[in-house]
mmCIF file of C-alpha atoms in Angstrom:
data_model
loop_
_atom_site.group_PDB
_atom_site.id
_atom_site.type_symbol
_atom_site.label_atom_id
_atom_site.label_comp_id
_atom_site.label_asym_id
_atom_site.label_seq_id
_atom_site.Cartn_x
_atom_site.Cartn_y
_atom_site.Cartn_z
ATOM 1 C CA ILE G 654 0.000 0.000 0.000
ATOM 2 C CA GLU G 655 1.381 3.359 -0.961
ATOM 3 C CA GLY G 656 0.034 6.759 -0.122
ATOM 4 C CA GLU G 657 -0.173 9.618 2.301
ATOM 5 C CA PHE G 658 -2.415 8.219 5.040
ATOM 6 C CA GLN G 659 -2.107 11.098 7.478
ATOM 7 C CA ASP G 660 -5.662 12.396 7.309
ATOM 8 C CA GLU G 661 -7.279 11.942 10.728
ATOM 9 C CA ARG G 662 -10.451 10.748 9.021
ATOM 10 C CA TYR G 663 -8.666 7.448 8.333
ATOM 11 C CA TRP G 664 -8.328 6.673 12.010
ATOM 12 C CA GLU G 665 -10.210 9.135 14.248
ATOM 13 C CA HIS G 666 -13.062 6.650 14.674
ATOM 14 C CA ARG G 667 -10.498 4.160 16.062
ATOM 15 C CA GLU G 668 -8.929 6.409 18.690
ATOM 16 C CA LYS G 669 -8.881 3.746 21.434
ATOM 17 C CA GLU G 670 -7.302 1.209 19.095
ATOM 18 C CA VAL G 671 -4.679 3.668 17.843
ATOM 19 C CA ASN G 672 -3.850 4.513 21.445
ATOM 20 C CA GLU G 673 -3.444 0.798 22.200
ATOM 21 C CA TRP G 674 -1.361 0.153 19.076
ATOM 22 C CA LEU G 675 0.976 3.018 19.951
ATOM 23 C CA LYS G 676 1.014 2.406 23.675
ATOM 24 C CA VAL G 677 4.228 3.403 25.392
ATOM 25 C CA GLU G 678 5.240 3.750 28.997
ATOM 26 C CA PRO G 679 3.701 6.995 30.281
ATOM 27 C CA LEU G 680 6.040 9.864 30.963
ATOM 28 C CA GLU G 681 5.352 12.310 33.773
ATOM 29 C CA MET G 682 5.648 15.781 32.302
ATOM 30 C CA PRO G 683 5.649 18.950 34.420
ATOM 31 C CA ASP G 684 2.755 21.333 33.798
ATOM 32 C CA ASP G 685 5.156 24.218 33.147
ATOM 33 C CA LEU G 686 6.889 22.490 30.226
ATOM 34 C CA CYS G 687 6.239 23.044 26.537
ATOM 35 C CA VAL G 688 7.863 20.561 24.185
ATOM 36 C CA ILE G 689 9.082 21.908 20.866
ATOM 37 C CA GLY G 690 9.093 19.203 18.211
ATOM 38 C CA PHE G 691 11.736 20.531 15.820
ATOM 39 C CA ARG G 692 12.433 18.867 12.471
ATOM 40 C CA GLY G 693 15.734 19.542 10.766
ATOM 41 C CA GLY G 694 17.462 16.824 8.790
ATOM 42 C CA GLU G 695 16.553 16.686 5.129
ATOM 43 C CA PHE G 696 13.866 19.354 5.641
ATOM 44 C CA LYS G 697 16.647 21.907 5.956
ATOM 45 C CA VAL G 698 17.468 21.724 2.236
ATOM 46 C CA PHE G 699 13.844 22.370 1.181
ATOM 47 C CA PRO G 700 12.821 26.013 1.672
ATOM 48 C CA ASP G 701 9.127 25.088 1.328
ATOM 49 C CA LEU G 702 9.371 22.658 4.246
ATOM 50 C CA PHE G 703 11.962 23.998 6.670
ATOM 51 C CA LEU G 704 10.177 26.224 9.159
ATOM 52 C CA THR G 705 11.587 29.676 9.719
ATOM 53 C CA GLN G 706 12.689 31.128 13.030
ATOM 54 C CA ASP G 707 9.673 33.425 12.767
ATOM 55 C CA TYR G 708 7.323 30.436 13.114
ATOM 56 C CA TRP G 709 9.107 29.065 16.175
ATOM 57 C CA TYR G 710 9.372 32.345 18.043
ATOM 58 C CA LYS G 711 5.805 33.371 17.230
ATOM 59 C CA ALA G 712 4.594 30.026 18.614
ATOM 60 C CA ILE G 713 6.786 30.386 21.715
ATOM 61 C CA GLY G 714 5.309 33.839 22.287
ATOM 62 C CA MET G 715 1.783 32.444 21.944
ATOM 63 C CA VAL G 716 2.407 29.730 24.534
ATOM 64 C CA LYS G 717 4.003 32.226 26.927
ATOM 65 C CA SER G 718 1.052 34.576 26.496
ATOM 66 C CA MET G 719 -1.587 31.847 26.957
ATOM 67 C CA LEU G 720 0.012 30.593 30.141
ATOM 68 C CA ALA G 721 0.717 34.089 31.482
ATOM 69 C CA GLN G 722 -3.037 34.731 31.285
ATOM 70 C CA GLN G 723 -3.423 31.786 33.650
ATOM 71 C CA GLY G 724 -0.702 33.146 35.941
ATOM 72 C CA LYS G 725 1.762 30.442 34.856
ATOM 73 C CA GLU G 726 5.316 30.607 33.595
ATOM 74 C CA VAL G 727 6.559 28.149 31.024
ATOM 75 C CA ARG G 728 9.858 26.582 30.075
ATOM 76 C CA PHE G 729 10.766 24.880 26.823
ATOM 77 C CA GLU G 730 12.618 21.778 25.638
ATOM 78 C CA VAL G 731 13.504 21.129 22.012
ATOM 79 C CA HIS G 732 13.051 17.529 20.870
ATOM 80 C CA THR G 733 14.685 16.962 17.519
ATOM 81 C CA ASP G 734 16.224 14.712 14.911
ATOM 82 C CA ASP G 735 18.897 17.361 14.220
ATOM 83 C CA VAL G 736 20.753 18.820 17.204
ATOM 84 C CA GLU G 737 23.035 21.046 15.113
ATOM 85 C CA SER G 738 20.146 22.748 13.273
ATOM 86 C CA ALA G 739 18.208 23.073 16.524
ATOM 87 C CA ARG G 740 21.162 24.882 18.118
ATOM 88 C CA GLU G 741 21.229 27.272 15.152
ATOM 89 C CA MET G 742 17.474 27.877 15.369
ATOM 90 C CA PHE G 743 17.414 28.224 19.172
ATOM 91 C CA PRO G 744 20.771 29.733 20.106
ATOM 92 C CA ASP G 745 21.691 29.814 23.779
ATOM 93 C CA THR G 746 21.021 33.466 24.505
ATOM 94 C CA GLY G 747 20.527 33.056 28.240
ATOM 95 C CA ILE G 748 16.878 34.053 28.275
ATOM 96 C CA ASN G 749 16.117 31.433 25.611
ATOM 97 C CA LYS G 750 18.269 28.619 26.931
ATOM 98 C CA PHE G 751 16.394 25.532 25.807
ATOM 99 C CA LYS G 752 17.499 22.009 26.524
ATOM 100 C CA ILE G 753 17.943 20.199 23.181
ATOM 101 C CA ILE G 754 17.259 16.459 23.193
ATOM 102 C CA HIS G 755 17.866 13.873 20.471
ATOM 103 C CA ASP G 756 16.576 10.497 21.647
ATOM 104 C CA ILE G 757 13.821 9.186 19.393
ATOM 105 C CA GLY G 758 12.009 7.170 22.067
ATOM 106 C CA TYR G 759 12.168 9.934 24.644
ATOM 107 C CA ASN G 760 11.284 12.533 21.980
ATOM 108 C CA TRP G 761 8.137 10.638 20.976
ATOM 109 C CA ARG G 762 7.042 10.079 24.581
ATOM 110 C CA SER G 763 7.693 13.728 25.465
ATOM 111 C CA VAL G 764 5.619 14.951 22.524
ATOM 112 C CA ARG G 765 2.948 12.385 23.438
ATOM 113 C CA PHE G 766 2.598 13.322 27.115
ATOM 114 C CA ALA G 767 3.407 17.030 27.339
ATOM 115 C CA ARG G 768 0.367 19.233 27.879
ATOM 116 C CA TYR G 769 1.828 21.960 25.644
ATOM 117 C CA ALA G 770 3.634 21.426 22.364
ATOM 118 C CA ILE G 771 4.807 23.355 19.357
ATOM 119 C CA ILE G 772 5.386 21.002 16.466
ATOM 120 C CA ALA G 773 7.010 20.997 13.069
ATOM 121 C CA ASN G 774 5.312 19.899 9.875
ATOM 122 C CA SER G 775 6.538 16.346 10.301
ATOM 123 C CA SER G 776 4.494 13.166 10.469
ATOM 124 C CA PHE G 777 6.566 12.105 13.514
ATOM 125 C CA PHE G 778 4.558 14.523 15.656
ATOM 126 C CA ILE G 779 1.029 13.931 14.361
ATOM 127 C CA LEU G 780 -0.130 10.846 16.224
ATOM 128 C CA PRO G 781 1.413 11.557 19.623
ATOM 129 C CA ARG G 782 -0.171 15.016 19.655
ATOM 130 C CA TRP G 783 -3.471 13.771 18.295
ATOM 131 C CA LEU G 784 -3.593 11.190 21.094
ATOM 132 C CA LYS G 785 -2.728 13.807 23.725
ATOM 133 C CA GLN G 786 -5.424 16.165 22.457
ATOM 134 C CA ALA G 787 -7.953 13.321 22.610
ATOM 135 C CA GLU G 788 -7.234 12.507 26.258
ATOM 136 C CA ASP G 789 -6.616 16.025 27.605
ATOM 137 C CA LYS G 790 -9.047 18.726 26.543
ATOM 138 C CA ASN G 791 -6.678 21.370 28.003
ATOM 139 C CA ALA G 792 -3.721 20.246 25.910
ATOM 140 C CA ILE G 793 -2.446 22.730 23.359
ATOM 141 C CA THR G 794 -0.709 21.869 20.104
ATOM 142 C CA ILE G 795 0.563 24.681 17.917
ATOM 143 C CA SER G 796 1.432 23.678 14.390
ATOM 144 C CA PRO G 797 2.244 25.364 11.087
ATOM 145 C CA ARG G 798 -0.659 26.583 8.973
ATOM 146 C CA PHE G 799 -0.467 25.130 5.463
ATOM 147 C CA TRP G 800 1.557 22.260 7.031
ATOM 148 C CA ALA G 801 4.126 21.246 4.403
ATOM 149 C CA ARG G 802 4.037 24.548 2.552
ATOM 150 C CA ARG G 803 3.770 27.142 5.310
ATOM 151 C CA ASN G 804 6.494 29.198 3.706
ATOM 152 C CA THR G 805 4.558 29.440 0.419
ATOM 153 C CA LYS G 806 1.121 29.767 2.086
ATOM 154 C CA THR G 807 -0.414 26.869 0.131
ATOM 155 C CA TRP G 808 -2.287 23.893 1.632
ATOM 156 C CA ALA G 809 -0.356 21.361 -0.442
ATOM 157 C CA LEU G 810 -1.433 18.527 1.874
ATOM 158 C CA PRO G 811 -4.933 19.285 3.154
ATOM 159 C CA SER G 812 -4.932 15.813 4.704
ATOM 160 C CA ASN G 813 -2.559 17.261 7.301
ATOM 161 C CA TYR G 814 -5.194 19.472 8.895
ATOM 162 C CA TYR G 815 -6.062 18.326 12.427
ATOM 163 C CA LYS G 816 -9.129 19.884 14.001
ATOM 164 C CA LYS G 817 -7.732 20.129 17.529
ATOM 165 C CA PHE G 818 -4.439 21.790 16.617
ATOM 166 C CA LEU G 819 -3.902 25.563 16.659
ATOM 167 C CA TYR G 820 -2.355 26.891 13.465
ATOM 168 C CA ILE G 821 -0.083 29.861 12.872
#
């Protein structure tokens, strides 16, 4: 079978089964943590795909603002396939000192169980965030509008629109 089977309509009616199929050991995540799911790797060579610093910092500002309205502070961790690109995108400037983590199992579980997440336009982040949104109505997932073509402002893959995600 070949195809792009990322549309939630393929599996939203089987949420409990998907959760069982992708069951992993739960990870306790602090309520003041926002996980940034950053995709570098081969995306970096495609200007249509590689998300700009503007996207990341706008999303960070949104999360800070949302939580400040609730009287909460937030801290961030970057979970990535590409530590070098993540360091370039999120330089250690003191105020924005983010821990950068490259451990695929821990990355997936962190994205899956964090209440707050900012994700890249990568299929790696879809199901863990979709599952989190299904179980926690207060969870927030910020993702790129137009998904794979945010930088050109074209919905090239409308199947990558998830109703519970916030788009910028």
